[in-house]
GROMACS .gro file of C-alpha atoms in nm:
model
  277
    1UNK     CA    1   4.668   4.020  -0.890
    2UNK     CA    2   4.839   4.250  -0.686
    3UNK     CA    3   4.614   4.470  -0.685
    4UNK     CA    4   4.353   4.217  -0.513
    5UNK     CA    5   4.599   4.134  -0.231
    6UNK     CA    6   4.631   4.525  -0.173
    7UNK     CA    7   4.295   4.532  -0.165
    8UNK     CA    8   4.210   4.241   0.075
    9UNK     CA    9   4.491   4.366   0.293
   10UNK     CA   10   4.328   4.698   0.312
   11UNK     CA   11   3.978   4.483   0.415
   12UNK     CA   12   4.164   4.318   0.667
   13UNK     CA   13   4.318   4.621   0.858
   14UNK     CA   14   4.017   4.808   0.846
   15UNK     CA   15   3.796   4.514   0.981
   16UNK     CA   16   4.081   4.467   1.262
   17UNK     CA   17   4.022   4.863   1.349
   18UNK     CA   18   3.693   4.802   1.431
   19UNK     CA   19   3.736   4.494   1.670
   20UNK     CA   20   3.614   4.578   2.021
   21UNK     CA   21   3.730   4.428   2.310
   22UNK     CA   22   3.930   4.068   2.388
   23UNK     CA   23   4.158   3.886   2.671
   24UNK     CA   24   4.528   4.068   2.623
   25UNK     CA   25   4.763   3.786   2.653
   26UNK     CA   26   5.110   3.927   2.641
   27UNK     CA   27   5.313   4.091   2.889
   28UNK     CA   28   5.305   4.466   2.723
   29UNK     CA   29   5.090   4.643   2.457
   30UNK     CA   30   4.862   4.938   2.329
   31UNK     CA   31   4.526   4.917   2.292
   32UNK     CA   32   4.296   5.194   2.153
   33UNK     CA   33   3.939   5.242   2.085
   34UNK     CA   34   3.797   5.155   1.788
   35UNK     CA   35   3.892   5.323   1.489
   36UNK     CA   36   4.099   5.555   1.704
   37UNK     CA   37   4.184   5.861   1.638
   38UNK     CA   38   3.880   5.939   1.422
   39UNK     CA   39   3.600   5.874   1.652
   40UNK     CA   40   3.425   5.580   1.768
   41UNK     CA   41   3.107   5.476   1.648
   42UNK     CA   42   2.720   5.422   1.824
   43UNK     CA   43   2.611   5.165   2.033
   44UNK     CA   44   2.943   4.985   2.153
   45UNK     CA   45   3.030   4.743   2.466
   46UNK     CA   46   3.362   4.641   2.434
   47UNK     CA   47   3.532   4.485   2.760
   48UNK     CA   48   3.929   4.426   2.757
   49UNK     CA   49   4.087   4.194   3.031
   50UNK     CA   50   4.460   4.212   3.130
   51UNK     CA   51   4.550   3.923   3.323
   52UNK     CA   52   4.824   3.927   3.592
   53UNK     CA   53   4.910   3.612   3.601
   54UNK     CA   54   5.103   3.659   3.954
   55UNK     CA   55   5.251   3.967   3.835
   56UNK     CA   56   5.239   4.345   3.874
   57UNK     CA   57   5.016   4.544   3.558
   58UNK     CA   58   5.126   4.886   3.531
   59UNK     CA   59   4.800   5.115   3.356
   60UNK     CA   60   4.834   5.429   3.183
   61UNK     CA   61   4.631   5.579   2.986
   62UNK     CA   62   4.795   5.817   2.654
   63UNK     CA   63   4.494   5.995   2.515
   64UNK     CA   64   4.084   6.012   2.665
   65UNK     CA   65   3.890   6.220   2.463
   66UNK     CA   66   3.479   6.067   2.501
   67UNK     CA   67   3.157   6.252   2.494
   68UNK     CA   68   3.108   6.467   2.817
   69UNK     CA   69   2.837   6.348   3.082
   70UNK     CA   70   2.602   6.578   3.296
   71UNK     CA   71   2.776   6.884   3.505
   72UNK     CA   72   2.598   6.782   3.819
   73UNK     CA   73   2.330   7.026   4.004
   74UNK     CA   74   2.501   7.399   4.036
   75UNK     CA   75   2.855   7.241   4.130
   76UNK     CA   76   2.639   7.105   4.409
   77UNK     CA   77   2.657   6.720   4.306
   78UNK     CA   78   2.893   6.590   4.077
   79UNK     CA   79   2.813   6.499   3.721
   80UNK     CA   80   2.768   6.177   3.582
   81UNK     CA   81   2.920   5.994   3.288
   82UNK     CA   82   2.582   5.873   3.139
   83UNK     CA   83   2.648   5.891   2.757
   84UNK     CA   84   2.983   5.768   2.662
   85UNK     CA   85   3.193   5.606   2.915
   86UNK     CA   86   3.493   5.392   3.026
   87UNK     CA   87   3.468   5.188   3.343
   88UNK     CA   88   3.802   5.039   3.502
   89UNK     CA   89   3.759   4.691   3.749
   90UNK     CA   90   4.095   4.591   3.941
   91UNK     CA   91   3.979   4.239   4.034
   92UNK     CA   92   3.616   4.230   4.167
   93UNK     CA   93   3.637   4.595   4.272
   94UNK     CA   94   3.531   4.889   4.030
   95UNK     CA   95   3.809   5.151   4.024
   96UNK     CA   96   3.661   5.455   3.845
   97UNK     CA   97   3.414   5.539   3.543
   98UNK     CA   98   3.541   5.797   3.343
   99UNK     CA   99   3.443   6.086   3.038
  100UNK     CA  100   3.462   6.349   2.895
  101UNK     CA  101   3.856   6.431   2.868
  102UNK     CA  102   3.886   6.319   3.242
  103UNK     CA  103   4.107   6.035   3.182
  104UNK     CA  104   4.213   5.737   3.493
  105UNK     CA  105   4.545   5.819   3.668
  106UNK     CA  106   4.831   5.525   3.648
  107UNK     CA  107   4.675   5.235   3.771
  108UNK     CA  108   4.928   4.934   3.944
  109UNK     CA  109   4.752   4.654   4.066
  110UNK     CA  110   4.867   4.252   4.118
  111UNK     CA  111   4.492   4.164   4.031
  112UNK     CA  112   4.314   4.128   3.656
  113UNK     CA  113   4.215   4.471   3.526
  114UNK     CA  114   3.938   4.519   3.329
  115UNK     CA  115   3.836   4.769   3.112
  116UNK     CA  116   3.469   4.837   2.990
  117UNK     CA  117   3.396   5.105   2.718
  118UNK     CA  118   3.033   5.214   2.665
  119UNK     CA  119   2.909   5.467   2.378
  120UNK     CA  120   2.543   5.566   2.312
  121UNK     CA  121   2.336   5.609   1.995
  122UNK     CA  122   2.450   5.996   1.966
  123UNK     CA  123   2.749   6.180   1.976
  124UNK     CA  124   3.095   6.072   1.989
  125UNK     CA  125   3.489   6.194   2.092
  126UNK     CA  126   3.856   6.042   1.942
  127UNK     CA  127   3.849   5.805   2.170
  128UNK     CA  128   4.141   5.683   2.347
  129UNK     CA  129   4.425   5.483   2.388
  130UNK     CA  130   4.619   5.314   2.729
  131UNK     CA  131   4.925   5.088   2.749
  132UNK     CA  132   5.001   4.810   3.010
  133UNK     CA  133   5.308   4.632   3.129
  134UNK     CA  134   5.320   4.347   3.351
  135UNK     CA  135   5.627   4.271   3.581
  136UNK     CA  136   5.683   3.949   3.709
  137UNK     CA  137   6.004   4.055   3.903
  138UNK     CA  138   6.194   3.748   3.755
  139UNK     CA  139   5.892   3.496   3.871
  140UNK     CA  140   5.746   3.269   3.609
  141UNK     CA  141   5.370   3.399   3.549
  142UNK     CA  142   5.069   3.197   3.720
  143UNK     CA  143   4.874   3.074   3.467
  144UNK     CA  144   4.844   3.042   3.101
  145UNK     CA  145   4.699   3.149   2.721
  146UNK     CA  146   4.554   2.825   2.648
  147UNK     CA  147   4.559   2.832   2.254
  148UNK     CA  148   4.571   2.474   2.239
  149UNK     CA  149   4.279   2.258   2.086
  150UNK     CA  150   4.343   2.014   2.411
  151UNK     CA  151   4.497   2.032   2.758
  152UNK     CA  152   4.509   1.898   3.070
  153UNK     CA  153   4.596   2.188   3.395
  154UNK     CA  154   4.633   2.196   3.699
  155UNK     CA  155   4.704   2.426   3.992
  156UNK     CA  156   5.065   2.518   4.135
  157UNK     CA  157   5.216   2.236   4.258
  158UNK     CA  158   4.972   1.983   4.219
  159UNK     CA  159   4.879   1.761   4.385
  160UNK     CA  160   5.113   1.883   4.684
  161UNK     CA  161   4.990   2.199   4.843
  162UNK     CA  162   5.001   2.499   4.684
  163UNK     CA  163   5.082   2.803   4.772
  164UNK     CA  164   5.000   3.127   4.995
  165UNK     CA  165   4.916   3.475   4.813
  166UNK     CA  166   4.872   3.376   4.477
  167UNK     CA  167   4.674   3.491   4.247
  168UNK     CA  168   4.671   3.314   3.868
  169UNK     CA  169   4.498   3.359   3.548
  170UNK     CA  170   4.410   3.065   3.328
  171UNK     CA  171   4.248   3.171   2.982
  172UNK     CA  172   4.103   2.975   2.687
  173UNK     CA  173   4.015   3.228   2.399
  174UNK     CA  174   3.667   3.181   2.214
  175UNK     CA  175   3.600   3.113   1.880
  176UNK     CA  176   3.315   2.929   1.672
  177UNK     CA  177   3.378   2.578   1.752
  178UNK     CA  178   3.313   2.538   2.101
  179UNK     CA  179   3.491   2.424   2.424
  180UNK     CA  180   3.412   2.204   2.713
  181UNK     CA  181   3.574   2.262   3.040
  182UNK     CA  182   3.561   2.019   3.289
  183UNK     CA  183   3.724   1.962   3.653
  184UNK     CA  184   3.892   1.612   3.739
  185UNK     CA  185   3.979   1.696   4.077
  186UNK     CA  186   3.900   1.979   4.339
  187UNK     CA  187   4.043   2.053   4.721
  188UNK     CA  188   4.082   2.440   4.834
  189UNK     CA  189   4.076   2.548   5.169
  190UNK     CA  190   3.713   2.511   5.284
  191UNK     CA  191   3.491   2.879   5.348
  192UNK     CA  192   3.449   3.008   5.705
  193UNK     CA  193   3.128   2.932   5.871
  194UNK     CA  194   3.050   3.251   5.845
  195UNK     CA  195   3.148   3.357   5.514
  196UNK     CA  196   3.133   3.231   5.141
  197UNK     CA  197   3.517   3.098   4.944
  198UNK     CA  198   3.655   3.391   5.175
  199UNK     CA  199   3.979   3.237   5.187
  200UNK     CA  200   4.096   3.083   4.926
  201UNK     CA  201   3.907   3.086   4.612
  202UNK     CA  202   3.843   2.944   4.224
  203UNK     CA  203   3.623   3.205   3.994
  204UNK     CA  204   3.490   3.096   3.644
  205UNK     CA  205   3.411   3.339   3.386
  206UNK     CA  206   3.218   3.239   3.112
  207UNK     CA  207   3.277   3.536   2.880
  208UNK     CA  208   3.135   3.823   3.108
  209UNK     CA  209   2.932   3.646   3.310
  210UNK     CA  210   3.056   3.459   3.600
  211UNK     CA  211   2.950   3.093   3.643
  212UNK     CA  212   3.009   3.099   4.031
  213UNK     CA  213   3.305   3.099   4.297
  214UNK     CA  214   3.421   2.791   4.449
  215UNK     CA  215   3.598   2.645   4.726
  216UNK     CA  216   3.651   2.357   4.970
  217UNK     CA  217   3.524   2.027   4.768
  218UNK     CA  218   3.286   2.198   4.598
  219UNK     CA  219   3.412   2.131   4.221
  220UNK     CA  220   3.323   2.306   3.932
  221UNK     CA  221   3.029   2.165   3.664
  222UNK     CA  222   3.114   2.090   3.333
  223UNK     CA  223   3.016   2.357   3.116
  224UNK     CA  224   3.058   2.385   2.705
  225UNK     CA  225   3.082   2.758   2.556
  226UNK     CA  226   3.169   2.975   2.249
  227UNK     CA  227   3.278   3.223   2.478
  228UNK     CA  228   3.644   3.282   2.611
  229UNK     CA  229   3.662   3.151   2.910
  230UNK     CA  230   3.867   3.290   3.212
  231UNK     CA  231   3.955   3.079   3.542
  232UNK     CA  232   4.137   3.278   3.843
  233UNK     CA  233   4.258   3.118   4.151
  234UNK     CA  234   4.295   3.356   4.464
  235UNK     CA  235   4.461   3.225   4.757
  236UNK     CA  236   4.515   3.409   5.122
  237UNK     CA  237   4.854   3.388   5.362
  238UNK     CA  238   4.764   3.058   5.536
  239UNK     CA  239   4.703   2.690   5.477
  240UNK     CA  240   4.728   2.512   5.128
  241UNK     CA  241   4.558   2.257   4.962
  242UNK     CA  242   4.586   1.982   4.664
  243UNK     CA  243   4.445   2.238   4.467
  244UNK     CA  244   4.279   2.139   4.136
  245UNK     CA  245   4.288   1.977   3.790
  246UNK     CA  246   4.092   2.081   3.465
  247UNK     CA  247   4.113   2.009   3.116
  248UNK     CA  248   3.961   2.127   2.821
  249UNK     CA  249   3.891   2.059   2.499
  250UNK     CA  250   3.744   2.217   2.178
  251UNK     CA  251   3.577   2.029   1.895
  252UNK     CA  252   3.676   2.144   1.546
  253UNK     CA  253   3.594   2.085   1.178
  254UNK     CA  254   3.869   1.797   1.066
  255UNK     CA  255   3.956   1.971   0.766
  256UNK     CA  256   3.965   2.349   0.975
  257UNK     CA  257   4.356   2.504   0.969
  258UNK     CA  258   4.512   2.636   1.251
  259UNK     CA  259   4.354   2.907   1.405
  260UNK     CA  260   4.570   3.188   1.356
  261UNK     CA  261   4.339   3.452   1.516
  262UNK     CA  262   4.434   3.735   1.760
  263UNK     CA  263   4.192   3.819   2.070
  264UNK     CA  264   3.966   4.084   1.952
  265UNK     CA  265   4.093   4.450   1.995
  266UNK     CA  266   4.238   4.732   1.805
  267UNK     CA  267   4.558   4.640   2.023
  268UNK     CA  268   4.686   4.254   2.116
  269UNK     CA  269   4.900   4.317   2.374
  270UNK     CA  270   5.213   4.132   2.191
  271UNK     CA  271   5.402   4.381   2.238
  272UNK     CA  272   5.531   4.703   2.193
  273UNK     CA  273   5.908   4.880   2.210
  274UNK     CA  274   5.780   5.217   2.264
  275UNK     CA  275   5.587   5.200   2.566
  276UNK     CA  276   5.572   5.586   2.702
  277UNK     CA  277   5.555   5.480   3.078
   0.00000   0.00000   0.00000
């Protein structure tokens, strides 16, 4: 009997090794590549997000050992990270692709970082490992896990005005029952004539893909997914609105437990004591 539990124990930390990529939800953690240190394997595309949630994330990366890309034209041009890379986003904006043993400086940003690693069919490297932190400076964070089956949310404030500068994170992990997200009630401050949600500004991610930005009156359509699904509400230095109110839900098996699953990565970002910032 024992033996059996060893073994399915075994099973179950090899098979979370090998995870690739997921929504961090906690305020610290370490993440590495799959089956870090010994080398990643062909053919992956994971994607980690760190939400802000209002706050500051602090980036730093331990270890960066991938396959090398090209050297670039006689020193002329600069190389390219074709093979085996990671790519770093800070909000809509890419930061920096990186290989090789050329690993991202400290990153600090108030804006959703994500990180994309690519690896080819070929050779591989160790792999790597980064940390985060996110600092709230005593605020409480904008935004929310949503782990629940059910919920109704709404926008800081709501319905008064909310506020100026803001910038929240509102995630609902996946899973294989799906979930249906759909918008009650809609007001941001309406576009320039000149420009598209440049103000003020809702942005729904359906996994990777975004499903559109939105603004003014223009609310949201009801959409149903497997996918985790990640809402962000940006907001400039002037005028409020009533802001918005979603809810979700997700249709299960009667007889299914609790889901007691972690977002998919070698590292959840729970938590760690030993962060080496």
């Amino acid at each position: 009997m024992w033996f059996a539990a060893f073994s399915i124990l075994c099973l179950a930390a090899v098979a979370n090794a090998q995870q690739c990529g997921g929504i961090l939800p906690g305020v610290n953690g370490t993440v590495t590549s799959p089956n870090y240190p010994d080398g990643y394997g062909p053919n992956l595309d994971c994607h980690w997000s760190i939400p802000s949630r209002g706050g500051r994330i602090a980036l730093v990366f331990k270890d960066f050992d991938l396959q090398a890309g090209t050297e670039g034209f006689f020193g002329i041009f600069g190389g390219r990270c074709d093979y085996d890379y990671v790519e770093v986003t800070v909000g809509d904006r890419r930061y920096g692709t990186y290989c090789g043993d050329t690993m991202p400086g400290q990153i600090s940003a108030n804006q959703d970082i994500h990180i994309r690693f690519v690896s080819d069919d070929s050779v591989n490297g160790n792999g790597f490992k980064f940390q985060f932190k996110i600092d709230h400076a005593g605020n409480t964070p904008c935004g929310e896990h949503l782990t629940d089956n059910f919920g109704v949310v709404s926008s800081p404030n709501y319905p008064e005005n909310y506020g100026n500068n803001l910038y929240c994170t509102w995630v609902i992990p996946g899973g294989p029952n799906p979930v249906t997200v759909k918008f009650n009630d809609f007001q941001l401050e309406e576009s320039g004539f000149f420009s598209t949600c440049h103000y003020d500004r809702v942005e729904i991610y359906d996994g990777r893909t975004s499903k559109g930005v939105y603004c003014g009156s223009n609310v949201p359509e009801t959409f149903t997914t497997t996918n985790p699904v990640r809402i962000n509400l940006k907001t400039d230095l002037t005028v409020g609105e009533r802001g918005f109110e979603f809810e979700y839900s997700r249709v299960t098996p009667t007889q299914a437990p609790p889901s007691t699953d972690k977002p998919a990565g070698s590292g959840d970002g729970s938590g760690d004591g030993d962060l080496l910032f």
